[in-house]
Amino acid sequence: MNEIIGKFAREGILIEDNAYFRLREMDDPASVSSELIVKIKSNGGKFTVLTSEMLDEFFEIDNPAEIKARGPLMVPAERDFDFEVISDTSNRSYTSGEIGDMIAYFNSRYSSLKNLLSKRPELKGHIPIADLRGGEDVVSIIGMVNDVRNTKNNHRIIELEDDTGEISVVVHNENHKLFEKSEKIVRDEVVGVHGTKKGRFVVASEIFHPGVPRIQEKEMDFSVAFISDVHIGSQTFLEDAFMKFVKWINGDFGSEEQRSLAADVKYLVVAGDIVDGIGIYPGQEKELLIRDIHEQYEEAARLFGDIRSDIKIVMIPGNHDSSRIAEPQPAIPEEYAKSLYSIRNIEFLSNPSLVSLDGVRTLIYHGRSFDDMAMSVNGLSHERSDLIMEELLEKRHLAP
């Protein structure tokens, strides 16, 4: 629990939001809190909720600016939001868990990615695997990767399958560029292969991924701020840094140039792990300041509620939040985060989700698959998450 709130709570005193924000901005909030508790107790302890008005009364303030409430220097403006949810799987990501559901999923994955690959000029003449003949023909095929392994001579074998059959694709190590490219191929992704049919094999001369088309940059007269992994409730939560961020986005912190940038912010995207959660990993309780999931979200509401109201906040869950672990994750359930849901400028969506921010299509994803990619693909690591992002874009899948 936050130190200030905890200090009052231990004495049976609740604290109102405005009073809390004013206390937090003082030079020595811990000492001031102790003095307030003494004054309340000496007054018979009749107050159970500390309000902003009581601060004025206790300190007999002639100049209220001496103890000021947190508030943005930037007055919230009336804004028109052209906000559209293109894809939110919160209520569409449940199955009965039968084998048929899994088969349908992989068939959908295969057909969707195959259609994208089919549009590549290099694969226009692709043929089903079952139609491959025995001669040495130049061929193009599209299939899902069933397995990847190296031979004893250090060539690479990629087992491909489509809805008609299977074939082994050979990547010779003498083809250094292609061999290096094939190191990043993983099971269950869908690729296209151009090569020569030799007996039971296709010897690859090129491998194609679905990729993403280049898009023309859109002129924007506003800015979007992106944050994630706040982990409210953890001992490692960087509250001072977060409060500086809130001050900045409210126009209350930074240089003139930085404040000007803050004034342009129209959307704030929070990409998961708003709180640290409970029972996420063994021994986590030893690292928590707030050990109740509802209280963690209460604190999150207190913190995010201080952001000026003319910014639309788009919030998705991460693996530490109270949504299920399996992706796609539905939006954070309201039952755990009622105070957050009461903040009118917050939009809760699934992980991942796709939105349009004033015409700019924006994919929001927490990135749990980064762990799998970093651990299973040569040349990728958490230190270079940009390379992981590039690979996911090439594969056209967030969890290949």
PDB file of C-alpha atoms in Angstrom, residues 27-187:
ATOM      1  CA  ASP A  27       8.396  18.636   0.699  1.00  0.00           C
ATOM      2  CA  ASP A  28       8.129  16.103   3.530  1.00  0.00           C
ATOM      3  CA  PRO A  29       4.776  14.289   3.232  1.00  0.00           C
ATOM      4  CA  ALA A  30       5.703  11.662   5.843  1.00  0.00           C
ATOM      5  CA  SER A  31       6.333  14.270   8.562  1.00  0.00           C
ATOM      6  CA  VAL A  32       3.259  16.284   7.622  1.00  0.00           C
ATOM      7  CA  SER A  33       1.161  13.098   7.728  1.00  0.00           C
ATOM      8  CA  SER A  34       2.448  12.299  11.210  1.00  0.00           C
ATOM      9  CA  GLU A  35       1.608  15.825  12.374  1.00  0.00           C
ATOM     10  CA  LEU A  36      -1.886  15.547  10.917  1.00  0.00           C
ATOM     11  CA  ILE A  37      -2.480  12.234  12.674  1.00  0.00           C
ATOM     12  CA  VAL A  38      -1.437  13.790  15.990  1.00  0.00           C
ATOM     13  CA  LYS A  39      -3.795  16.737  15.426  1.00  0.00           C
ATOM     14  CA  ILE A  40      -6.684  14.434  14.499  1.00  0.00           C
ATOM     15  CA  LYS A  41      -6.067  12.228  17.547  1.00  0.00           C
ATOM     16  CA  SER A  42      -5.804  15.245  19.839  1.00  0.00           C
ATOM     17  CA  ASN A  43      -9.133  16.397  18.474  1.00  0.00           C
ATOM     18  CA  GLY A  44     -10.732  13.272  19.841  1.00  0.00           C
ATOM     19  CA  GLY A  45     -10.188  11.265  16.673  1.00  0.00           C
ATOM     20  CA  LYS A  46     -13.678  12.146  15.550  1.00  0.00           C
ATOM     21  CA  PHE A  47     -12.704  12.474  11.878  1.00  0.00           C
ATOM     22  CA  THR A  48     -12.450   9.195   9.984  1.00  0.00           C
ATOM     23  CA  VAL A  49     -11.930  10.732   6.535  1.00  0.00           C
ATOM     24  CA  LEU A  50      -9.282  13.391   5.923  1.00  0.00           C
ATOM     25  CA  THR A  51     -10.517  15.926   3.364  1.00  0.00           C
ATOM     26  CA  SER A  52      -8.853  18.825   1.581  1.00  0.00           C
ATOM     27  CA  GLU A  53     -10.925  21.272   3.654  1.00  0.00           C
ATOM     28  CA  MET A  54      -9.549  19.733   6.850  1.00  0.00           C
ATOM     29  CA  LEU A  55      -6.014  20.433   5.622  1.00  0.00           C
ATOM     30  CA  ASP A  56      -6.912  24.113   5.344  1.00  0.00           C
ATOM     31  CA  GLU A  57      -8.450  24.054   8.818  1.00  0.00           C
ATOM     32  CA  PHE A  58      -5.563  22.234  10.491  1.00  0.00           C
ATOM     33  CA  PHE A  59      -2.861  24.449   9.018  1.00  0.00           C
ATOM     34  CA  GLU A  60      -4.861  27.708   9.133  1.00  0.00           C
ATOM     35  CA  ILE A  61      -3.631  28.584   5.672  1.00  0.00           C
ATOM     36  CA  ASP A  62      -3.612  32.281   4.817  1.00  0.00           C
ATOM     37  CA  ASN A  63      -2.263  31.507   1.350  1.00  0.00           C
ATOM     38  CA  PRO A  64      -3.724  28.228   0.089  1.00  0.00           C
ATOM     39  CA  ALA A  65      -0.948  28.013  -2.507  1.00  0.00           C
ATOM     40  CA  GLU A  66       1.438  26.974   0.282  1.00  0.00           C
ATOM     41  CA  ILE A  67      -0.149  23.541   0.250  1.00  0.00           C
ATOM     42  CA  LYS A  68      -1.478  23.138  -3.240  1.00  0.00           C
ATOM     43  CA  ALA A  69      -3.502  20.323  -4.647  1.00  0.00           C
ATOM     44  CA  ARG A  70      -2.139  18.532  -7.684  1.00  0.00           C
ATOM     45  CA  GLY A  71      -3.709  19.985 -10.705  1.00  0.00           C
ATOM     46  CA  PRO A  72      -2.685  20.526 -14.285  1.00  0.00           C
ATOM     47  CA  LEU A  73      -1.524  23.950 -15.382  1.00  0.00           C
ATOM     48  CA  MET A  74      -3.047  22.952 -18.706  1.00  0.00           C
ATOM     49  CA  VAL A  75      -6.809  23.416 -18.608  1.00  0.00           C
ATOM     50  CA  PRO A  76      -8.500  20.392 -20.231  1.00  0.00           C
ATOM     51  CA  ALA A  77      -9.966  21.342 -23.586  1.00  0.00           C
ATOM     52  CA  GLU A  78     -13.130  20.146 -25.249  1.00  0.00           C
ATOM     53  CA  ARG A  79     -11.905  17.689 -27.871  1.00  0.00           C
ATOM     54  CA  ASP A  80     -13.574  15.680 -30.587  1.00  0.00           C
ATOM     55  CA  PHE A  81     -12.203  12.142 -30.680  1.00  0.00           C
ATOM     56  CA  ASP A  82     -12.326  10.182 -33.918  1.00  0.00           C
ATOM     57  CA  PHE A  83     -11.755   6.933 -32.039  1.00  0.00           C
ATOM     58  CA  GLU A  84     -12.783   3.578 -33.483  1.00  0.00           C
ATOM     59  CA  VAL A  85     -12.319   0.046 -32.162  1.00  0.00           C
ATOM     60  CA  ILE A  86     -11.492  -2.095 -35.191  1.00  0.00           C
ATOM     61  CA  SER A  87     -10.780  -5.342 -33.363  1.00  0.00           C
ATOM     62  CA  ASP A  88     -11.507  -6.214 -29.737  1.00  0.00           C
ATOM     63  CA  THR A  89     -11.744  -9.932 -28.913  1.00  0.00           C
ATOM     64  CA  SER A  90     -12.980  -9.499 -25.334  1.00  0.00           C
ATOM     65  CA  ASN A  91     -16.290 -11.243 -25.980  1.00  0.00           C
ATOM     66  CA  ARG A  92     -15.211 -13.364 -28.958  1.00  0.00           C
ATOM     67  CA  SER A  93     -12.246 -15.393 -27.718  1.00  0.00           C
ATOM     68  CA  TYR A  94     -13.817 -18.365 -26.002  1.00  0.00           C
ATOM     69  CA  THR A  95     -14.199 -21.945 -27.246  1.00  0.00           C
ATOM     70  CA  SER A  96     -15.219 -25.269 -25.757  1.00  0.00           C
ATOM     71  CA  GLY A  97     -11.602 -26.452 -25.968  1.00  0.00           C
ATOM     72  CA  GLU A  98     -12.416 -29.434 -28.186  1.00  0.00           C
ATOM     73  CA  ILE A  99      -9.982 -30.871 -30.752  1.00  0.00           C
ATOM     74  CA  GLY A 100     -12.211 -29.480 -33.471  1.00  0.00           C
ATOM     75  CA  ASP A 101     -11.613 -25.961 -32.153  1.00  0.00           C
ATOM     76  CA  MET A 102      -7.841 -26.429 -32.437  1.00  0.00           C
ATOM     77  CA  ILE A 103      -8.138 -27.804 -35.974  1.00  0.00           C
ATOM     78  CA  ALA A 104     -10.363 -24.896 -36.982  1.00  0.00           C
ATOM     79  CA  TYR A 105      -7.839 -22.448 -35.504  1.00  0.00           C
ATOM     80  CA  PHE A 106      -4.873 -23.884 -37.432  1.00  0.00           C
ATOM     81  CA  ASN A 107      -6.904 -24.113 -40.643  1.00  0.00           C
ATOM     82  CA  SER A 108      -7.854 -20.460 -40.232  1.00  0.00           C
ATOM     83  CA  ARG A 109      -4.247 -19.472 -39.535  1.00  0.00           C
ATOM     84  CA  TYR A 110      -3.035 -21.400 -42.587  1.00  0.00           C
ATOM     85  CA  SER A 111      -5.645 -20.120 -45.025  1.00  0.00           C
ATOM     86  CA  SER A 112      -5.323 -16.483 -43.893  1.00  0.00           C
ATOM     87  CA  LEU A 113      -1.531 -16.411 -44.204  1.00  0.00           C
ATOM     88  CA  LYS A 114      -1.586 -18.462 -47.415  1.00  0.00           C
ATOM     89  CA  ASN A 115      -3.885 -15.875 -48.996  1.00  0.00           C
ATOM     90  CA  LEU A 116      -1.426 -13.127 -48.094  1.00  0.00           C
ATOM     91  CA  LEU A 117       1.521 -15.076 -49.500  1.00  0.00           C
ATOM     92  CA  SER A 118      -0.397 -15.891 -52.688  1.00  0.00           C
ATOM     93  CA  LYS A 119      -0.471 -12.181 -53.528  1.00  0.00           C
ATOM     94  CA  ARG A 120       3.321 -12.009 -53.720  1.00  0.00           C
ATOM     95  CA  PRO A 121       4.488 -11.910 -57.376  1.00  0.00           C
ATOM     96  CA  GLU A 122       7.145 -14.555 -56.663  1.00  0.00           C
ATOM     97  CA  LEU A 123       4.479 -17.049 -55.558  1.00  0.00           C
ATOM     98  CA  LYS A 124       1.785 -16.381 -58.163  1.00  0.00           C
ATOM     99  CA  GLY A 125       2.272 -19.810 -59.726  1.00  0.00           C
ATOM    100  CA  HIS A 126       2.416 -21.826 -56.501  1.00  0.00           C
ATOM    101  CA  ILE A 127       1.001 -25.341 -56.610  1.00  0.00           C
ATOM    102  CA  PRO A 128      -0.346 -27.737 -53.966  1.00  0.00           C
ATOM    103  CA  ILE A 129       2.272 -30.037 -52.457  1.00  0.00           C
ATOM    104  CA  ALA A 130       0.399 -33.131 -53.665  1.00  0.00           C
ATOM    105  CA  ASP A 131       0.775 -31.929 -57.283  1.00  0.00           C
ATOM    106  CA  LEU A 132       4.578 -31.832 -57.181  1.00  0.00           C
ATOM    107  CA  ARG A 133       6.043 -34.150 -59.832  1.00  0.00           C
ATOM    108  CA  GLY A 134       9.175 -36.269 -59.587  1.00  0.00           C
ATOM    109  CA  GLY A 135      11.335 -34.379 -62.097  1.00  0.00           C
ATOM    110  CA  GLU A 136      13.762 -31.523 -61.492  1.00  0.00           C
ATOM    111  CA  ASP A 137      11.265 -28.719 -61.938  1.00  0.00           C
ATOM    112  CA  VAL A 138      11.425 -25.163 -60.612  1.00  0.00           C
ATOM    113  CA  VAL A 139       8.473 -24.890 -58.249  1.00  0.00           C
ATOM    114  CA  SER A 140       6.760 -22.557 -55.805  1.00  0.00           C
ATOM    115  CA  ILE A 141       4.848 -23.892 -52.800  1.00  0.00           C
ATOM    116  CA  ILE A 142       3.177 -22.506 -49.683  1.00  0.00           C
ATOM    117  CA  GLY A 143       2.901 -24.450 -46.454  1.00  0.00           C
ATOM    118  CA  MET A 144       2.865 -24.476 -42.677  1.00  0.00           C
ATOM    119  CA  VAL A 145       6.127 -25.400 -40.952  1.00  0.00           C
ATOM    120  CA  ASN A 146       5.792 -28.739 -39.182  1.00  0.00           C
ATOM    121  CA  ASP A 147       9.432 -29.082 -38.131  1.00  0.00           C
ATOM    122  CA  VAL A 148      12.873 -27.524 -38.570  1.00  0.00           C
ATOM    123  CA  ARG A 149      16.102 -29.482 -38.047  1.00  0.00           C
ATOM    124  CA  ASN A 150      19.704 -29.723 -39.196  1.00  0.00           C
ATOM    125  CA  THR A 151      21.259 -32.685 -41.007  1.00  0.00           C
ATOM    126  CA  LYS A 152      24.553 -34.300 -40.019  1.00  0.00           C
ATOM    127  CA  ASN A 153      26.182 -32.235 -42.802  1.00  0.00           C
ATOM    128  CA  ASN A 154      24.687 -29.086 -41.253  1.00  0.00           C
ATOM    129  CA  HIS A 155      22.165 -28.434 -43.991  1.00  0.00           C
ATOM    130  CA  ARG A 156      18.701 -27.422 -42.834  1.00  0.00           C
ATOM    131  CA  ILE A 157      15.512 -29.409 -43.376  1.00  0.00           C
ATOM    132  CA  ILE A 158      12.151 -27.642 -43.168  1.00  0.00           C
ATOM    133  CA  GLU A 159       9.145 -29.946 -43.103  1.00  0.00           C
ATOM    134  CA  LEU A 160       6.264 -28.183 -44.850  1.00  0.00           C
ATOM    135  CA  GLU A 161       2.633 -29.251 -45.077  1.00  0.00           C
ATOM    136  CA  ASP A 162      -0.471 -27.897 -46.717  1.00  0.00           C
ATOM    137  CA  ASP A 163      -3.998 -29.271 -46.921  1.00  0.00           C
ATOM    138  CA  THR A 164      -2.914 -31.761 -49.616  1.00  0.00           C
ATOM    139  CA  GLY A 165       0.346 -33.252 -48.373  1.00  0.00           C
ATOM    140  CA  GLU A 166       3.858 -32.853 -46.956  1.00  0.00           C
ATOM    141  CA  ILE A 167       7.312 -32.160 -48.397  1.00  0.00           C
ATOM    142  CA  SER A 168      10.863 -31.748 -47.058  1.00  0.00           C
ATOM    143  CA  VAL A 169      12.559 -28.491 -48.055  1.00  0.00           C
ATOM    144  CA  VAL A 170      16.372 -28.419 -48.023  1.00  0.00           C
ATOM    145  CA  VAL A 171      18.342 -25.228 -47.360  1.00  0.00           C
ATOM    146  CA  HIS A 172      22.019 -25.743 -48.262  1.00  0.00           C
ATOM    147  CA  ASN A 173      24.535 -24.176 -45.913  1.00  0.00           C
ATOM    148  CA  GLU A 174      26.502 -22.939 -48.956  1.00  0.00           C
ATOM    149  CA  ASN A 175      23.664 -20.513 -49.574  1.00  0.00           C
ATOM    150  CA  HIS A 176      24.785 -18.400 -46.616  1.00  0.00           C
ATOM    151  CA  LYS A 177      22.167 -15.662 -46.845  1.00  0.00           C
ATOM    152  CA  LEU A 178      19.242 -18.069 -47.139  1.00  0.00           C
ATOM    153  CA  PHE A 179      20.676 -20.401 -44.492  1.00  0.00           C
ATOM    154  CA  GLU A 180      20.931 -17.481 -42.051  1.00  0.00           C
ATOM    155  CA  LYS A 181      17.380 -16.433 -42.904  1.00  0.00           C
ATOM    156  CA  SER A 182      16.120 -19.966 -42.244  1.00  0.00           C
ATOM    157  CA  GLU A 183      17.517 -19.855 -38.692  1.00  0.00           C
ATOM    158  CA  LYS A 184      14.574 -17.661 -37.705  1.00  0.00           C
ATOM    159  CA  ILE A 185      11.893 -20.010 -39.031  1.00  0.00           C
ATOM    160  CA  VAL A 186       9.702 -21.481 -36.288  1.00  0.00           C
ATOM    161  CA  ARG A 187       7.113 -24.229 -36.162  1.00  0.00           C
TER     162      ARG A 187
END
